Coordinates of C-alpha atoms in Angstrom, one line a residue:
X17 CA 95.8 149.8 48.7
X18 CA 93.6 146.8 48.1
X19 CA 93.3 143.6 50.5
X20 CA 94.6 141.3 47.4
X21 CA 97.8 143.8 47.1
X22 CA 99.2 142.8 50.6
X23 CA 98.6 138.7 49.8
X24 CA 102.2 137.4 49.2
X25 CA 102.6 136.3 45.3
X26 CA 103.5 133.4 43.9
X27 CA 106.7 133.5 42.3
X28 CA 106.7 133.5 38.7
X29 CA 108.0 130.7 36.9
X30 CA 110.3 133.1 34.9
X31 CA 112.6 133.4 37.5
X32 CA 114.0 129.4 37.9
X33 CA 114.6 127.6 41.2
X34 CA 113.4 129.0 44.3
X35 CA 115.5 128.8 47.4
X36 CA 113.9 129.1 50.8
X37 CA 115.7 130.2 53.6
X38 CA 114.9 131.5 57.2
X39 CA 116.4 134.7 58.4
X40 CA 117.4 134.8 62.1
X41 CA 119.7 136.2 64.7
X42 CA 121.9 135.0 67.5
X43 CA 122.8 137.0 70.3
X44 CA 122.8 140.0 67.3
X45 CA 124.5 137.8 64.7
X46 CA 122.7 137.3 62.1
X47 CA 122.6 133.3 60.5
X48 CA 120.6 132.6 57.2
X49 CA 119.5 129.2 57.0
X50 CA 118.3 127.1 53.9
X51 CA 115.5 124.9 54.1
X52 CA 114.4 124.4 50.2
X53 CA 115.3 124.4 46.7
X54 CA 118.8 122.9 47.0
X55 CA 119.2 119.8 46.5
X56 CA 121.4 116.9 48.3
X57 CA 125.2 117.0 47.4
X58 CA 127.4 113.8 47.3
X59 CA 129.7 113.0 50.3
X60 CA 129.8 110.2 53.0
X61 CA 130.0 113.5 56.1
X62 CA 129.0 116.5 56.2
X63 CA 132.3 117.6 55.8
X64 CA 132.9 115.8 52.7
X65 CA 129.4 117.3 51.4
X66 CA 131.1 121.0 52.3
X67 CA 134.3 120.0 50.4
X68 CA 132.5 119.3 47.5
X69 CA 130.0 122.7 47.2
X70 CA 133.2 124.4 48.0
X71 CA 134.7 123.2 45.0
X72 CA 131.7 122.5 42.6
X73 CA 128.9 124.9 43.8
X74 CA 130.6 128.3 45.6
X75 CA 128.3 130.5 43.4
X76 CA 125.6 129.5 46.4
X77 CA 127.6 130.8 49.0
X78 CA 128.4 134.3 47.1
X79 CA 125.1 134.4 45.9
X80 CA 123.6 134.8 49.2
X81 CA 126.3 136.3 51.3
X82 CA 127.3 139.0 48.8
X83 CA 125.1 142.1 47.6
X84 CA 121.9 142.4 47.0
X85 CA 121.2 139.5 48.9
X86 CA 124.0 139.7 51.9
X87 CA 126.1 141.9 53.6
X88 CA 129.9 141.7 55.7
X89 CA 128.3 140.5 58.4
X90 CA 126.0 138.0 56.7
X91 CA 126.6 134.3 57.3
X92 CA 124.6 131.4 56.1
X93 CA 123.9 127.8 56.4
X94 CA 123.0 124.6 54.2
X95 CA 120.2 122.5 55.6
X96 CA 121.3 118.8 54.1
X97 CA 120.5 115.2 55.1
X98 CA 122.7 113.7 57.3
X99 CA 124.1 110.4 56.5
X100 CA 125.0 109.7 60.5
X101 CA 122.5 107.4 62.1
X102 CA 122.6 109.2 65.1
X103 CA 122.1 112.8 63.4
X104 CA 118.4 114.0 62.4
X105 CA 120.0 116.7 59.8
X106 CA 123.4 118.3 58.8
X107 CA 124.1 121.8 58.0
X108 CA 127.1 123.2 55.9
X109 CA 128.1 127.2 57.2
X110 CA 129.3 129.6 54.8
X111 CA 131.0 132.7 55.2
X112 CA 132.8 135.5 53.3
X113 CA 135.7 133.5 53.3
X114 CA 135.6 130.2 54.5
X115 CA 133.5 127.1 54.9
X116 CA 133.8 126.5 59.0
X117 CA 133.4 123.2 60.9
X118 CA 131.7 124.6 63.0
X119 CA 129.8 127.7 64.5
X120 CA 128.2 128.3 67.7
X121 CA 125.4 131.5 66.7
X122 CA 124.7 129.3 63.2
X123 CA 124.2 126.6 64.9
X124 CA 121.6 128.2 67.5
X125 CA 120.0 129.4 64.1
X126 CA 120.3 126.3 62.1
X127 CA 118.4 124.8 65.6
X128 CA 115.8 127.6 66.0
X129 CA 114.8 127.6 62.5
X130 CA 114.4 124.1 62.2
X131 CA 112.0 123.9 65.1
X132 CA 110.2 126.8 65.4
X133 CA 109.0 125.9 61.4
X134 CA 108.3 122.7 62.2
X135 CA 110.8 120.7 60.0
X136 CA 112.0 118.6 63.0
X137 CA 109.3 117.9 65.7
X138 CA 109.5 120.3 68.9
X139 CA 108.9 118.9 72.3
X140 CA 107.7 120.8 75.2
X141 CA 109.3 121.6 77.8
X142 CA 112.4 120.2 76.4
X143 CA 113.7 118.8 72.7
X144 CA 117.0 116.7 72.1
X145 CA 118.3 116.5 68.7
X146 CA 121.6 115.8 67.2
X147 CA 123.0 117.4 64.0
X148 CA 126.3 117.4 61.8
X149 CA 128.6 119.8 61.0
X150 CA 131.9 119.7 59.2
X151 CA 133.7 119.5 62.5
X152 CA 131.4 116.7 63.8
X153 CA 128.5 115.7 65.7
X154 CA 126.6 118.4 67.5
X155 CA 124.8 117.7 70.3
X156 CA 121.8 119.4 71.2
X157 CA 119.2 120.7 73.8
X158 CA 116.7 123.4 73.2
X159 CA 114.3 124.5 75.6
X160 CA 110.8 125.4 74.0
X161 CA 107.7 127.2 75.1
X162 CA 104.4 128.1 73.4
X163 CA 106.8 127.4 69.9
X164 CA 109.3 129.3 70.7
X165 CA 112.8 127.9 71.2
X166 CA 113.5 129.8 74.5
X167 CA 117.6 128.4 74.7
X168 CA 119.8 126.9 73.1
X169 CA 122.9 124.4 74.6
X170 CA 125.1 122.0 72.6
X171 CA 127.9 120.1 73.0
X172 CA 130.7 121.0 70.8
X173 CA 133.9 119.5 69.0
X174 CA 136.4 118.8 71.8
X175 CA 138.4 122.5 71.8
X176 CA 142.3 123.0 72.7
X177 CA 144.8 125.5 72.5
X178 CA 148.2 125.5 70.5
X179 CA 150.0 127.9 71.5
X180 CA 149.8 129.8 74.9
X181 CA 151.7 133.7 74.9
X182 CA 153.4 133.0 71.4
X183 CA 155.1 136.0 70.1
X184 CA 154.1 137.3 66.8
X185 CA 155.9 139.8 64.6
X186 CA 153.1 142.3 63.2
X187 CA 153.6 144.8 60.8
X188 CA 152.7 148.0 61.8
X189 CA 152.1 146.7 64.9
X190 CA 155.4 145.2 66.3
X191 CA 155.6 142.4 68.4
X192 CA 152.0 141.3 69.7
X193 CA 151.9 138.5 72.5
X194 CA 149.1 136.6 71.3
X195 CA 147.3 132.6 72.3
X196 CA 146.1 130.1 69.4
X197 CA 143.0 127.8 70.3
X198 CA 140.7 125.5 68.0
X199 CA 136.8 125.9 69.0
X200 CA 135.7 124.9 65.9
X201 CA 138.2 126.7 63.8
X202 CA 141.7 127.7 64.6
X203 CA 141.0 131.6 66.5
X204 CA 144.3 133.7 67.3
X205 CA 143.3 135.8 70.7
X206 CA 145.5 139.0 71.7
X207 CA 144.7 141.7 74.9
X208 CA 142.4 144.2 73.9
X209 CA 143.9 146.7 76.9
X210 CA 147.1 146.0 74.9
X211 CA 145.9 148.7 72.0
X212 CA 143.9 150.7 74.6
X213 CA 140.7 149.1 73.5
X214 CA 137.1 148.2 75.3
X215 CA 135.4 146.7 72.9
X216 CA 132.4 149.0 72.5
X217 CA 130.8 149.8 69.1
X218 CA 132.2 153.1 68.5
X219 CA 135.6 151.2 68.5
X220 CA 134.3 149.1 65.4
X221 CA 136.8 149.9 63.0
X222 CA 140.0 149.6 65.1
X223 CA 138.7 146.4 66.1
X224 CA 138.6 145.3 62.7
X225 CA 142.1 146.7 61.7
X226 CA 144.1 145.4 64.5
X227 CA 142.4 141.9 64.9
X228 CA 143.2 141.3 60.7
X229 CA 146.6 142.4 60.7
X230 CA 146.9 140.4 63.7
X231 CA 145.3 137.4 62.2
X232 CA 147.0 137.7 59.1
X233 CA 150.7 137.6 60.6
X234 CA 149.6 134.3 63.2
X235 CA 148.7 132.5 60.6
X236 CA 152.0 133.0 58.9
X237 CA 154.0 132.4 61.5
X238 CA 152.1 129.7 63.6
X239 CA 151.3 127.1 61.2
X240 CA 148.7 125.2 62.6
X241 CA 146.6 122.0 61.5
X242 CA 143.8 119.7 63.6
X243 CA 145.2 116.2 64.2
X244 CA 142.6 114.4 63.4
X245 CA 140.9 116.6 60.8
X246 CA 143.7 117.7 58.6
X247 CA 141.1 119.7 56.4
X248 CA 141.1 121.9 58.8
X249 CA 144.9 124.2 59.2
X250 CA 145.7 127.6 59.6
X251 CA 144.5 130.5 61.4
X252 CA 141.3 132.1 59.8
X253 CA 139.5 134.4 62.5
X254 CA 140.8 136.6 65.0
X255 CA 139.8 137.9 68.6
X256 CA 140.3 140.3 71.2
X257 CA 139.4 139.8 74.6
X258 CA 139.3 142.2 77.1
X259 CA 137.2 142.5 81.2
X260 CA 133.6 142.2 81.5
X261 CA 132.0 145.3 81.1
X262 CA 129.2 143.7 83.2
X263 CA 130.5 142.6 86.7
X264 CA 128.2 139.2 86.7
X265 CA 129.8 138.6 83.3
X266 CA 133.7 136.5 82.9
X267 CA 135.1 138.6 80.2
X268 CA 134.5 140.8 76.9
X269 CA 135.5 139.7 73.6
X270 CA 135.3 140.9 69.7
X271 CA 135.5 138.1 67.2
X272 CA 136.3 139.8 63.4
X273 CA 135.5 137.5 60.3
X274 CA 137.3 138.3 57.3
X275 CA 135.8 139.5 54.2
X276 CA 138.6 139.7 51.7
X277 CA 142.1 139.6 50.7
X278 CA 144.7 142.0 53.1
X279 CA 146.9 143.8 51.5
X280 CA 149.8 144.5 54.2
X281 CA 150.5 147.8 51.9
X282 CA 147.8 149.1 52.5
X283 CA 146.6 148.2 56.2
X284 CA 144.2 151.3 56.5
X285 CA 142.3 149.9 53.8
X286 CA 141.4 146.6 55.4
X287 CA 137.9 145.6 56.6
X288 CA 136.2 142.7 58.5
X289 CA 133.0 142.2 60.1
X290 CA 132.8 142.3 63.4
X291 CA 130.8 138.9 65.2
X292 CA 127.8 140.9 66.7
X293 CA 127.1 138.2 69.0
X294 CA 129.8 136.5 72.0
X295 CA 131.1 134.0 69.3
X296 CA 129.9 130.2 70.0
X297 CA 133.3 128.9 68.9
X298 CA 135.5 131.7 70.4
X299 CA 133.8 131.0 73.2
X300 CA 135.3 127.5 73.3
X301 CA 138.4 128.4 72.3
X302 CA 139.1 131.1 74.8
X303 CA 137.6 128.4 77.2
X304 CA 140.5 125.9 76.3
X305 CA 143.2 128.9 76.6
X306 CA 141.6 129.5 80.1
X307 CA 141.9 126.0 81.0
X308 CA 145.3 124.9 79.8
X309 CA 146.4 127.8 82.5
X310 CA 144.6 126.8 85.2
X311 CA 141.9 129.7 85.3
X312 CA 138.8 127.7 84.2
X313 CA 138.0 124.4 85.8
X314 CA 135.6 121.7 84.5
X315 CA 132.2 122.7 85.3
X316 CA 132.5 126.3 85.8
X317 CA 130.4 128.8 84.3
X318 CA 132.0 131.0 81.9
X319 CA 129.8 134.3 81.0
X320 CA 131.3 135.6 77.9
X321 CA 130.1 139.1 76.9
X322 CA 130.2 140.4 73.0
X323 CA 130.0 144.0 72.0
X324 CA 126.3 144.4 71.7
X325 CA 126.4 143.0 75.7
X326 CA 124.9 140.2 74.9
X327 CA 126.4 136.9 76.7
X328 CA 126.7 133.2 76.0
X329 CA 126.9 131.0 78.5
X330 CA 130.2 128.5 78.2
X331 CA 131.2 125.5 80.6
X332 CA 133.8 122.8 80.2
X333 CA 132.7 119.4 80.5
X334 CA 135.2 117.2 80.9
X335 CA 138.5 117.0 79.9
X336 CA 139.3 115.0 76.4
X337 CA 143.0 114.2 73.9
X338 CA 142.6 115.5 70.3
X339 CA 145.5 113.3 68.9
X340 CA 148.1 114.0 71.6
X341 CA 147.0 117.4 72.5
X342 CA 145.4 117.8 75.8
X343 CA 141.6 118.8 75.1
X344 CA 138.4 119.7 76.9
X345 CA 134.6 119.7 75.7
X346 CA 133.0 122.5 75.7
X347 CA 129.2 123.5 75.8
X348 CA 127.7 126.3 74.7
X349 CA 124.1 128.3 75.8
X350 CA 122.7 131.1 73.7
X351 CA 119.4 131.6 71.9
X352 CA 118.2 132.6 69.1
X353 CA 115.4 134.7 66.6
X354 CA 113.7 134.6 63.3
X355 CA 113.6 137.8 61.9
X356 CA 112.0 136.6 58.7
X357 CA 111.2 134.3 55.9
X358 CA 112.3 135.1 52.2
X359 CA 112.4 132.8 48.6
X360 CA 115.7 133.9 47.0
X361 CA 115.8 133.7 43.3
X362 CA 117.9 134.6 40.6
X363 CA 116.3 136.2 37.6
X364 CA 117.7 134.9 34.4
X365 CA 118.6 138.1 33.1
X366 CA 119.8 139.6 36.0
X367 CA 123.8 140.8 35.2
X368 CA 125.3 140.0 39.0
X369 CA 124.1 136.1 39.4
X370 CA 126.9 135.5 42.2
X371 CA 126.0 138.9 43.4
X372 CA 129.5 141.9 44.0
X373 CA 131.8 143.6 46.8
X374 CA 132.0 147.1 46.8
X375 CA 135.0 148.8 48.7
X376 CA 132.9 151.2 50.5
X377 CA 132.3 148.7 53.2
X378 CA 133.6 145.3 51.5
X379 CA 137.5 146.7 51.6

């Protein structure tokens, strides 16, 4: 092998628009972020700007989170201009299913990626930056060494909980006493101990099973909408939280995306992907279950442990109203980790543009 064979090439012309996106991790979850080759959308917020590429450009979204270029687990963000004076960028999420408000590992990405390449200025020891998200403003404190975005903290969404030890009728199941909290989107959270579960890898698929028939049958039966942001109703993700493997941890908890239809036929047959990280925004909405108890007071730490281990750091703020609903603000501390720098195209000729599911591991 030459020298000149290990120089990257330039992409031919053939092959159309380029898009530019950094690879990274949070905590184990992994969070693609676009930089280049797509352009601005229209919309006043950045919610309006998700509302329209969910309606006029959704061949983005399935073209990178779908095979060859994604996976289940894959989840990806839109770098746009932010039209808020007080925000230096927005970002739109995309997942299998859903465009988010808000999410707590993409937004450590979105942050990381941002910085550590230099498209917003880093400041040492410290850098302060605002963004927007669907849900709302996000604001943010990184620390930073030598380059490297050593932490990431924000501020999130005010989060609250709905509905505290609701009973839910679950196919399959039977009656499952579950809690519904908004954290950035509308999580249903059920006892883990209650199926006999710890929440360890090996448990992966009965994770999966249980937490989307769960899911599925909250959502029917606890309709549920935010009060100020009526774009955002019903239950869409699922969790199971369980003790703290780790005794200088709070608790344990498995966050499942979903990555296609259910099909209450056939129950054996369903798949999601498991969050590989604590969850940023089941974080908060555990928080706000914990809180409307009693159990977590402003200001406390909150160590919340996912199934690689790994932890994010939660506190509540201060307390807040969400329409009438009592609310609290929640911050969030993780970090974050390029794992690598790619231009996505889409050869013109190439027969799977908005890429496929198979059902070996898509369901």
């Amino acid at each position: 092998m030459t020298t000149d064979l290990l120089r990257v090439p330039p992409v031919p012309l053939r092959l159309g628009p380029t898009i530019r996106a950094v690879d990274l991790h949070a905590a184990g979850e992994p969070g693609r972020v676009i930089v280049g080759g797509v352009e601005d959308v229209p919309g006043a917020t950045m919610f309006d700007k998700m509302s329209w590429i969910q309606a006029n450009h959704d061949d983005l979204r399935l073209r990178m989170l779908r095979e060859p270029r994604g996976f289940p687990a894959a989840n990806c963000n839109l770098v746009l201009p932010s039209a808020h004076p007080d925000a230096a960028a927005g970002y739109v999420i995309m997942e299998q299913v859903e465009y988010p408000g808000m999410s707590g590992s993409n937004t450590m990405c979105v942050v990381t990626a941002l910085l550590e390449t230099g498209l917003l200025p880093m400041t040492e020891p410290v850098t302060e930056v605002t963004l927007e998200a669907p849900a709302g403003l996000i604001r943010i404190r990184a620390d930073c060494r030598d380059g490297k975005v050593t932490g990431v903290t924000f501020r999130n969404v005010p989060a609250f909980a709905t509905h505290l030890d609701a009973a839910v009728e679950v196919p399959h199941l039977g009656t499952v006493t579950v809690d519904v909290a908004y954290g950035g989107m509308f999580y249903v959270i059920a006892s883990a101990e209650a199926f006999g579960l710890r929440l360890t890898p090996d448990e992966g698929a009965d994770i999966v099973r249980i937490t989307e028939m769960i899911k599925a049958a909250a959502n029917e039966q606890l309709p549920v909408v935010h009060p100020e942001q009526p774009g955002f109703a019903g239950i869409t993700i699922g969790q199971l939280s369980g003790p703290a493997h780790d005794p200088t941890n709070s608790m344990r908890n498995v966050v499942t995306v979903s990555t296609g239809a259910l099909d209450w036929e056939r129950p054996a047959t369903w798949t999601g992907a498991i969050d590989r990280s604590p969850c940023g925004t089941g974080t908060c909405a555990r928080m706000a279950t914990l809180h409307a108890r009693g159990h977590l007071a402003i200001g406390e730490d909150f160590r919340h442990e996912g199934i690689l281990g790994t932890v994010f750091t939660g506190r509540l703020l201060e307390d807040a109203t969400v329409g009438e609903r009592a609310a609290v603000v929640p911050q969030i501390t993780g970090q974050a980790w390029i794992t690598g720098i790619a231009d996505y195209v889409v050869d013109p000729t190439d027969p799977f543009p908005e890429g496929f599911t198979v059902g070996d591991i898509w369901g």
